[in-house]
Tab-separated table of C-alpha atoms (C1' of nucleotides) in Angstrom:
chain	number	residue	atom	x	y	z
A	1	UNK	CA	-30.975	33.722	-21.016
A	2	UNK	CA	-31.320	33.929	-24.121
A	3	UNK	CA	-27.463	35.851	-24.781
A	4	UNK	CA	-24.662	33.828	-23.781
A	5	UNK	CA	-25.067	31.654	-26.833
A	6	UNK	CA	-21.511	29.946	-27.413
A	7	UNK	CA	-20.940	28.177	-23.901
A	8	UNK	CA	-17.301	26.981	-24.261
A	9	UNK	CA	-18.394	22.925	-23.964
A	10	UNK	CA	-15.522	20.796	-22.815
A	11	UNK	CA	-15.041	18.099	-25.581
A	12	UNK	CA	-12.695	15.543	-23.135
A	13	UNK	CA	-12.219	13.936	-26.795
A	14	UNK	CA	-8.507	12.421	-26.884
A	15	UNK	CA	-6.234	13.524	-29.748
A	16	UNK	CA	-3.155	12.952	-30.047
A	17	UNK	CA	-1.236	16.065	-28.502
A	18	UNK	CA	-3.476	15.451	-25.307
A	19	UNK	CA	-2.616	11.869	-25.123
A	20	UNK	CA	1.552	12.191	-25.990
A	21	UNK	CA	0.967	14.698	-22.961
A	22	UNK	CA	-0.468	12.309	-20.724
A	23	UNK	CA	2.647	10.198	-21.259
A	24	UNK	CA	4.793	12.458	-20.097
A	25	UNK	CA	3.129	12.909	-16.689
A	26	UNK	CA	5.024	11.413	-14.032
A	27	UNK	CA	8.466	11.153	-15.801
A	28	UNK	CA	9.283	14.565	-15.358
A	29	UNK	CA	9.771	13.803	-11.752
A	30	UNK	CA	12.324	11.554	-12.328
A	31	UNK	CA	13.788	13.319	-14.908
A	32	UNK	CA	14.535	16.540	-12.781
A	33	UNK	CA	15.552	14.352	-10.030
A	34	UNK	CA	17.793	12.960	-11.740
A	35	UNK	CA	19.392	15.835	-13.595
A	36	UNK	CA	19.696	17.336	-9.766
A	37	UNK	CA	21.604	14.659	-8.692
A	38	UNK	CA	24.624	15.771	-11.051
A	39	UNK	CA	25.489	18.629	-9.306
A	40	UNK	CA	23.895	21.743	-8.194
A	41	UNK	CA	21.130	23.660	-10.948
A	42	UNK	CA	18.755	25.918	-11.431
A	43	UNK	CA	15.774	25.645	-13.055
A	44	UNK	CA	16.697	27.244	-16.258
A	45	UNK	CA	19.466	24.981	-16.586
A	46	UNK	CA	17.003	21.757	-16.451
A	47	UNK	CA	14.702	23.787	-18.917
A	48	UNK	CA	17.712	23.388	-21.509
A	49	UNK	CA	18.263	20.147	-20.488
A	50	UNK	CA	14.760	18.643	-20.892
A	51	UNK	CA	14.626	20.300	-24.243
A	52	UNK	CA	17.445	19.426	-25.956
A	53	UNK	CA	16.604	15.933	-24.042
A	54	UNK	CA	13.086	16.255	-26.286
A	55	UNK	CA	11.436	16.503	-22.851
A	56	UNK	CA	9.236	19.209	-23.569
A	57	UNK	CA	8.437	21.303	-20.000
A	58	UNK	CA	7.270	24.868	-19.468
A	59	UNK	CA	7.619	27.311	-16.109
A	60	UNK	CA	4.085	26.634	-15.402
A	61	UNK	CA	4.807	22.978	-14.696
A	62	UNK	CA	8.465	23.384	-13.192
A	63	UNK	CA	8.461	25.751	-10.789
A	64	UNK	CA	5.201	24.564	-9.028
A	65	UNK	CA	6.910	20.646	-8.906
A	66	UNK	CA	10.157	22.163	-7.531
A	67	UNK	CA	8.329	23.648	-5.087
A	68	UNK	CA	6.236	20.317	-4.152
A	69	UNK	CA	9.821	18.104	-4.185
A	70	UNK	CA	11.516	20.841	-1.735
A	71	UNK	CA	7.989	20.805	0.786
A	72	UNK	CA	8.916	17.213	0.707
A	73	UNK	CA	12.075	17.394	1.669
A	74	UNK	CA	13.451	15.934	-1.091
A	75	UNK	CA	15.172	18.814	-2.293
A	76	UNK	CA	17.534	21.499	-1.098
A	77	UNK	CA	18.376	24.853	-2.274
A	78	UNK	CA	20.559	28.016	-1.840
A	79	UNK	CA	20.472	31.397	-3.294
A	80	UNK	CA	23.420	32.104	-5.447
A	81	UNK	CA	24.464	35.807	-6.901
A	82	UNK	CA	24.016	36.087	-10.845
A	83	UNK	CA	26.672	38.566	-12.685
A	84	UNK	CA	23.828	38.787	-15.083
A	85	UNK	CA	20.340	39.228	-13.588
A	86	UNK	CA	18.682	38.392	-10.390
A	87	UNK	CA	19.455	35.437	-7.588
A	88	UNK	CA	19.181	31.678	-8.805
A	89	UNK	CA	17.770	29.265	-6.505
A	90	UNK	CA	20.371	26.134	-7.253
A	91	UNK	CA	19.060	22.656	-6.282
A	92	UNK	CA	20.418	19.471	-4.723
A	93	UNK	CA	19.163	16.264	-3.315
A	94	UNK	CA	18.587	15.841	0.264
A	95	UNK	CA	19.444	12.146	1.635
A	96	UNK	CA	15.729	11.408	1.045
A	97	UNK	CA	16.195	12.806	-2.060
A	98	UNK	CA	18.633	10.356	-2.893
A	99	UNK	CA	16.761	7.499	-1.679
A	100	UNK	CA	13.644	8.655	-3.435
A	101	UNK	CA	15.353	8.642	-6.918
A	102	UNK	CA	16.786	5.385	-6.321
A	103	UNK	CA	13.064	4.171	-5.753
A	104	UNK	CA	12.072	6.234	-8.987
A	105	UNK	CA	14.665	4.313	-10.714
A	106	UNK	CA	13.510	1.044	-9.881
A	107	UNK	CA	9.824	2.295	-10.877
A	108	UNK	CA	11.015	3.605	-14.312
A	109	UNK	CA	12.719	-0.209	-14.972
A	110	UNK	CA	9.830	-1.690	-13.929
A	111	UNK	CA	7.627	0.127	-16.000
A	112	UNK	CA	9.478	0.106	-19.183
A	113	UNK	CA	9.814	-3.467	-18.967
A	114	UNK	CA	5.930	-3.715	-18.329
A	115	UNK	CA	4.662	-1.964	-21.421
A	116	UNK	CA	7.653	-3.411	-23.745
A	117	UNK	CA	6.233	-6.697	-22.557
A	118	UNK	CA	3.191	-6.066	-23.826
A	119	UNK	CA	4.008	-4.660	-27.050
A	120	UNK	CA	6.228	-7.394	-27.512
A	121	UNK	CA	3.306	-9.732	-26.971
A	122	UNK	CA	1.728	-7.608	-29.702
A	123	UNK	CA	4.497	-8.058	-31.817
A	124	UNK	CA	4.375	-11.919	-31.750
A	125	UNK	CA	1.111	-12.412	-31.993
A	126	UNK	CA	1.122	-10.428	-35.106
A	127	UNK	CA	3.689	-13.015	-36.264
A	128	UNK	CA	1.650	-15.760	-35.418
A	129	UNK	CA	-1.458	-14.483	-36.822
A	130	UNK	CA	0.513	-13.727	-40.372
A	131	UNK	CA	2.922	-16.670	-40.983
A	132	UNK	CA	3.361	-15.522	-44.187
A	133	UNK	CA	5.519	-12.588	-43.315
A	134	UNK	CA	8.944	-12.662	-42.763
A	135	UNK	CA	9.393	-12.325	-39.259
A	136	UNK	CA	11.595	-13.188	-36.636
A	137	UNK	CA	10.924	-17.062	-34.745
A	138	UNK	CA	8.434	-16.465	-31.946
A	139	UNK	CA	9.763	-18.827	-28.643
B	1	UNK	CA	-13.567	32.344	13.795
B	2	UNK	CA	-12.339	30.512	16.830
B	3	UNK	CA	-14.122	27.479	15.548
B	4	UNK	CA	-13.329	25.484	12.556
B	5	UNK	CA	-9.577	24.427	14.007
B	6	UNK	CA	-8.881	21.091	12.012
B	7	UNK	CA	-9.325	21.750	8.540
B	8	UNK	CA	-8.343	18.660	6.620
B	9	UNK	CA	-5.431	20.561	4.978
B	10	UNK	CA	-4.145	19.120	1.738
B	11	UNK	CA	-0.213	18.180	1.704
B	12	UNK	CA	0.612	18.114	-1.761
B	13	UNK	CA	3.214	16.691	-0.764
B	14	UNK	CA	5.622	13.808	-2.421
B	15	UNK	CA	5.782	10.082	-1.370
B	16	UNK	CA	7.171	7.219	-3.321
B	17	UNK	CA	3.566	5.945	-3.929
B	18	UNK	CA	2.606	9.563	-5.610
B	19	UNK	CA	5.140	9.323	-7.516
B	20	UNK	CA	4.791	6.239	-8.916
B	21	UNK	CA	1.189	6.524	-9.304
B	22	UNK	CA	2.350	9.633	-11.695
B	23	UNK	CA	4.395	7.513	-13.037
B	24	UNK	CA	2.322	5.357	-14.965
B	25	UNK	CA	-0.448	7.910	-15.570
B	26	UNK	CA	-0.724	8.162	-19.811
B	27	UNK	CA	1.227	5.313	-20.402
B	28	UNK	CA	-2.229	3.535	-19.193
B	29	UNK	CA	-3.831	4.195	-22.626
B	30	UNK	CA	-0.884	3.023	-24.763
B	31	UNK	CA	-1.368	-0.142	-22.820
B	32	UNK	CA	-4.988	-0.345	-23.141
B	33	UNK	CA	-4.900	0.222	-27.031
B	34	UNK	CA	-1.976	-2.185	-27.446
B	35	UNK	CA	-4.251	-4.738	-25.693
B	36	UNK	CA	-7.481	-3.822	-28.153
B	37	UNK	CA	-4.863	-4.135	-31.451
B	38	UNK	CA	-4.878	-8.160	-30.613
B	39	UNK	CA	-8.487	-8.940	-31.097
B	40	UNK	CA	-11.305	-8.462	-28.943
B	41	UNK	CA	-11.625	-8.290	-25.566
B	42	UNK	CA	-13.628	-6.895	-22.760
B	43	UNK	CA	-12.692	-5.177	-19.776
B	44	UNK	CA	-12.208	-7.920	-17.526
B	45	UNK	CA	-9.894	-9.334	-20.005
B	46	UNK	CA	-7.995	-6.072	-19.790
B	47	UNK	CA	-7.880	-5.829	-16.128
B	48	UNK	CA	-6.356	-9.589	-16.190
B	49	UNK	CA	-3.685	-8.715	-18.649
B	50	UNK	CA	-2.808	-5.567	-17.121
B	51	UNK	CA	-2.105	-6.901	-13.508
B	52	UNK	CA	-0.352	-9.134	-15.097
B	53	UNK	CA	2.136	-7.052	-16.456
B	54	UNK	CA	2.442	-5.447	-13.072
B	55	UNK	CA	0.165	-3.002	-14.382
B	56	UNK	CA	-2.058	-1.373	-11.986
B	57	UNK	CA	-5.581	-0.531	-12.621
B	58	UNK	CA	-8.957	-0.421	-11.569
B	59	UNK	CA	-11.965	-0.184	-12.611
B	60	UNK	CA	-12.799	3.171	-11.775
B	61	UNK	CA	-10.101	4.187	-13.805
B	62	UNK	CA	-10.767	2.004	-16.918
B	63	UNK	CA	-14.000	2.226	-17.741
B	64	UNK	CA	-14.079	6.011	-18.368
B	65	UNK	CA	-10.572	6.059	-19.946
B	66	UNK	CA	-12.487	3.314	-22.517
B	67	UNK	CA	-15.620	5.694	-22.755
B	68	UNK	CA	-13.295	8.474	-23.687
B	69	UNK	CA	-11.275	6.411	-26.076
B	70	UNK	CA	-14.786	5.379	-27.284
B	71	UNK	CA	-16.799	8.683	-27.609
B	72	UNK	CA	-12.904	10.166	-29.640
B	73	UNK	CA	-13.982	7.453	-32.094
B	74	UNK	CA	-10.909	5.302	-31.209
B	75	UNK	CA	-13.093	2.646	-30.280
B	76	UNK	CA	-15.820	0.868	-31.177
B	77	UNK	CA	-17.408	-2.050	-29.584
B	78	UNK	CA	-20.457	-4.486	-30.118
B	79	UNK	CA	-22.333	-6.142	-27.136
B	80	UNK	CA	-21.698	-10.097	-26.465
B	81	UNK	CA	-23.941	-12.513	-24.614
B	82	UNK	CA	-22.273	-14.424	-22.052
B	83	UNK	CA	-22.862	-17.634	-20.733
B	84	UNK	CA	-22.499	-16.972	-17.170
B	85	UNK	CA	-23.529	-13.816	-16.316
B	86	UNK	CA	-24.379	-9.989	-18.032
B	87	UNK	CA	-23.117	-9.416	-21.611
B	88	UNK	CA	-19.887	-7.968	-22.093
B	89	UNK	CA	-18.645	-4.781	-24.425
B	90	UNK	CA	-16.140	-6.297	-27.086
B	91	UNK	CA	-13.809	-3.632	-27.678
B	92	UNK	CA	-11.855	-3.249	-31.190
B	93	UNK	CA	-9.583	-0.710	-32.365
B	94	UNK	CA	-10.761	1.961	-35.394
B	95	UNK	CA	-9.376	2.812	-38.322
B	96	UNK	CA	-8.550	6.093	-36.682
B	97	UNK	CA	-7.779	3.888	-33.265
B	98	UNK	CA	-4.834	2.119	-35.255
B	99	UNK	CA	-3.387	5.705	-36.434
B	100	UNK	CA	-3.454	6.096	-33.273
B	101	UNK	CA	-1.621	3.400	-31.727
B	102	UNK	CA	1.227	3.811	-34.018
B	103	UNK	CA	1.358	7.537	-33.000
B	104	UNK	CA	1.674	6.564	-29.416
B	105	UNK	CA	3.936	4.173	-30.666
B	106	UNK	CA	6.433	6.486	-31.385
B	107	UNK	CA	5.877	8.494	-29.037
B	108	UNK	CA	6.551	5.987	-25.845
B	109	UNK	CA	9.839	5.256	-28.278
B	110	UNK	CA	11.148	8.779	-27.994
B	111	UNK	CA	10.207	8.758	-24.706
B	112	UNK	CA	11.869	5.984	-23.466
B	113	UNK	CA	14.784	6.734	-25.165
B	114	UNK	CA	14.819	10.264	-23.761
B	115	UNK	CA	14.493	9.264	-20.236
B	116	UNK	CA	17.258	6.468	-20.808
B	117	UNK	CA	19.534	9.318	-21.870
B	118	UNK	CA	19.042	11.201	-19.112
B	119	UNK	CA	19.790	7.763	-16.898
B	120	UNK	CA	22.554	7.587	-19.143
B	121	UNK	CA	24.079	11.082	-18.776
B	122	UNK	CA	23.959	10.600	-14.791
B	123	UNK	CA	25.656	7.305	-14.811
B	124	UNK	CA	28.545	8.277	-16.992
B	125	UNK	CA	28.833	11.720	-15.041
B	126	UNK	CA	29.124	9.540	-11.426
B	127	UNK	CA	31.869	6.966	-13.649
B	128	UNK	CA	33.521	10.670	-13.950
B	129	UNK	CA	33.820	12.228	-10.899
B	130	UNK	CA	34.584	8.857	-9.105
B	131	UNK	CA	37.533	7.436	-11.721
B	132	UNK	CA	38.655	5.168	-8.770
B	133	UNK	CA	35.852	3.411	-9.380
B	134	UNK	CA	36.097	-0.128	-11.600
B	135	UNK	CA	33.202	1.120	-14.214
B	136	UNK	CA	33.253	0.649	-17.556
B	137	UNK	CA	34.998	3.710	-19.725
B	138	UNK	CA	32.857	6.546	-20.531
B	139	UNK	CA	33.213	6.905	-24.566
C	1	DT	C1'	14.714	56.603	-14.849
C	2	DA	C1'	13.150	53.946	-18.467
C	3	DA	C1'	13.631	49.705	-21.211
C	4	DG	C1'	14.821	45.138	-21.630
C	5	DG	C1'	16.481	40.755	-20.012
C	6	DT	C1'	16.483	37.035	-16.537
C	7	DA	C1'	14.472	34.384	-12.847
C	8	DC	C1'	11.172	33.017	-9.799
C	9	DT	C1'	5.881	32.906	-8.350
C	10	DT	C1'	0.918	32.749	-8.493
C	11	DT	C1'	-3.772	32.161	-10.222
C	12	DG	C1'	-7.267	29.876	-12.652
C	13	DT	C1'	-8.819	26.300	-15.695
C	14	DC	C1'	-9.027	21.766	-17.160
C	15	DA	C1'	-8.163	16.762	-17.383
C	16	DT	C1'	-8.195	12.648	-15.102
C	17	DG	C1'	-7.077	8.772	-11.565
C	18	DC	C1'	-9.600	6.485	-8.384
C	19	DA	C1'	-12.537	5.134	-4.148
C	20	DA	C1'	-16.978	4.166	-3.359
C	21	DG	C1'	-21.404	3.327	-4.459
C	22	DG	C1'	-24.925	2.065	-8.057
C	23	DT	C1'	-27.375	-0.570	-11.823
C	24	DA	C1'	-28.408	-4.699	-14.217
C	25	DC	C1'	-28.195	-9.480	-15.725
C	26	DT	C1'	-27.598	-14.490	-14.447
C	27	DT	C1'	-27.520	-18.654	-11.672
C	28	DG	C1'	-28.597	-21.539	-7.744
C	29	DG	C1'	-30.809	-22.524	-3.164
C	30	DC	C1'	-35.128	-22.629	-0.787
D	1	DG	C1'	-41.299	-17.172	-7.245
D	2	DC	C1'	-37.824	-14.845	-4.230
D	3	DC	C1'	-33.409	-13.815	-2.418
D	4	DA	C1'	-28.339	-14.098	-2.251
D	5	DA	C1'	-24.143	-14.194	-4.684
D	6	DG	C1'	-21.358	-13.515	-8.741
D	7	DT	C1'	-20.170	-10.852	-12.866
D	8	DA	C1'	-19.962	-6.733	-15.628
D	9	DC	C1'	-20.586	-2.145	-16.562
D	10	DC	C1'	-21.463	2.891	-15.003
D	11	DT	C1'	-21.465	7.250	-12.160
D	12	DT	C1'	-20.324	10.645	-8.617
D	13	DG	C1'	-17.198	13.351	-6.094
D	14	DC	C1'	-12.746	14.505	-4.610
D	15	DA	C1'	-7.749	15.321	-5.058
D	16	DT	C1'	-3.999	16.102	-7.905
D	17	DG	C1'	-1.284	18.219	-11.198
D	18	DA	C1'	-0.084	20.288	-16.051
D	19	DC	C1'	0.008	24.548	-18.008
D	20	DA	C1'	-1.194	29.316	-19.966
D	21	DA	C1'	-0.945	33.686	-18.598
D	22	DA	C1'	-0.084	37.269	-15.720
D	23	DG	C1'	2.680	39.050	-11.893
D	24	DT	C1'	6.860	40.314	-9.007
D	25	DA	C1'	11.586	41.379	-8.485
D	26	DC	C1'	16.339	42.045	-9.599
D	27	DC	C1'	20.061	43.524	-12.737
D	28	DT	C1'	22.249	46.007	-16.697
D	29	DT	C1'	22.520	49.506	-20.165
D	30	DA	C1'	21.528	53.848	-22.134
DNA sequence: TAAGGTACTTTGTCATGCAAGGTACTTGGC
DNA sequence: GCCAAGTACCTTGCATGACAAAGTACCTTA
C-alpha cells in the first residue's frame, strides 16, 4: 500500500479551456443540423466547415452525435463511392429532422437573447454605478 | 439467463427537450458570473434572475457549479445574517473571477457570431436555390 | 504486398446537469 | 418548550455526452 504513491486526483477546478468548452456543448447540434440541411455531406465536410466556422470539433465527438441524430431519426444517410478512398456516409434531414432544427432555431434565438439580456443589464448598471464615464443614456 | 428480460435500456436518443437542455449547458456559468460582476448576491437571488431571463436552473445544478467556481478561486463569498430565516452566502467575483468573465466574454462573442454565420450561410443558400422566392439579395 | 491516405467506429475516462433527499436555522402556534 | 412550516444551503447517485486514443476497413501507388 505503500507503492502507488501519485494517485492521479481529479482537480474539477474550472480554467478557462474547460469552461470555453462547456460553452460549446449543445451548439454543435444545431450547428451540424444545420449545415445538413444545405444539401447532402459527410462528416469530413462539416469538420472543415466547423473549423473554418471557429467551431472547434474532433471525430471523437462527431461521429458518436451523428450516430445519436440518425437512432433518432432525425437523420438519413446513403453510402456514396469515393474516387479517392473508401465509401462516405452523406447525410440529410429526415422530415423530423427538419422540424427538429426549426425547434433548435427557435431555442438558439431564445437563448441568445437571454444571456445578451443579461449582459446588457450588466452593461447599464455599470453606467449607472459610474456616471462619470462616458457612456451611452441608459432607458 | 432466461430471467432478467426488462432491462431498463438507455435510449440515448434525441428529443427537442435533450437538446435544448444541451443547449444551454456552459453558457450557465457565463450567466452566473455576469450576475456576481453586479454586486452581491446569494443564490436565491440568482435563481430569481435567472428564471427570469427564461433561464432554467435549479438548485441541484447551482450550488455545485458555485462550489466549483468557488474552490477554482473565482469566487469568494462571506456569510450574511438574515432577518427571516438561515444566513445566506454573499457571492463576489475575484480578481482572477473578473479575468475570467471577460475571457468568457469573448468567448460567448465568437461564439455567437459563429453560430449566426452558420444561420447565415443556410439562409442565403435556401434565398439561392429558391430565386423565385421574394428574399432579400444575397451580396 | 507493403505503405500511406481517407473515412468511419469503438472504448474508456472524465465532467457535470439534475432529481431527490438531507441538514440547519428561524419564526409562529399551541 | 415543542412541533410545523418556511428558507437556504449541501450531498448522493445516475445519466449523458465530449473527447483522446486506438481500431477497422477501403483505396491508391509503388
Amino acid at each position: 500500500m505503500s507503492l502507488k504513491p501519485t494517485i492521479p486526483k481529479h482537480e474539477h477546478s474550472m480554467n478557462i479551456e474547460n469552461a470555453q468548452v462547456q460553452m460549446r456543448k449543445g451548439i454543435l447540434e444545431f450547428c451540424i443540423m444545420h449545415i445538413i440541411s444545405r444539401g447532402e455531406v459527410y462528416a469530413s465536410d462539416m469538420l472543415d466547415e466547423l473549423t473554418s466556422a471557429k467551431i472547434m470539433v474532433v471525430e471523437g465527438t462527431l461521429y458518436p452525435l451523428l450516430t445519436r441524430l440518425k437512432n433518432s431519426g432525425l437523420l438519413d444517410y446513403k453510402w456514396v463511392e469515393s474516387s479517392s478512398g473508401p465509401p462516405r456516409k452523406y447525410y440529410i434531414l429526415t422530415d423530423m429532422g427538419k422540424q427538429f432544427l426549426e425547434e433548435l432555431q427557435s431555442t438558439w434565438g431564445e437563448l441568445s437573447d437571454s444571456v445578451n439580456a443579461i449582459v446588457k443589464k450588466t452593461a447599464q448598471q455599470s453606467a449607472d454605478a459610474q456616471p462619470a464615464d462616458d457612456s451611452s443614456k441608459s432607458e
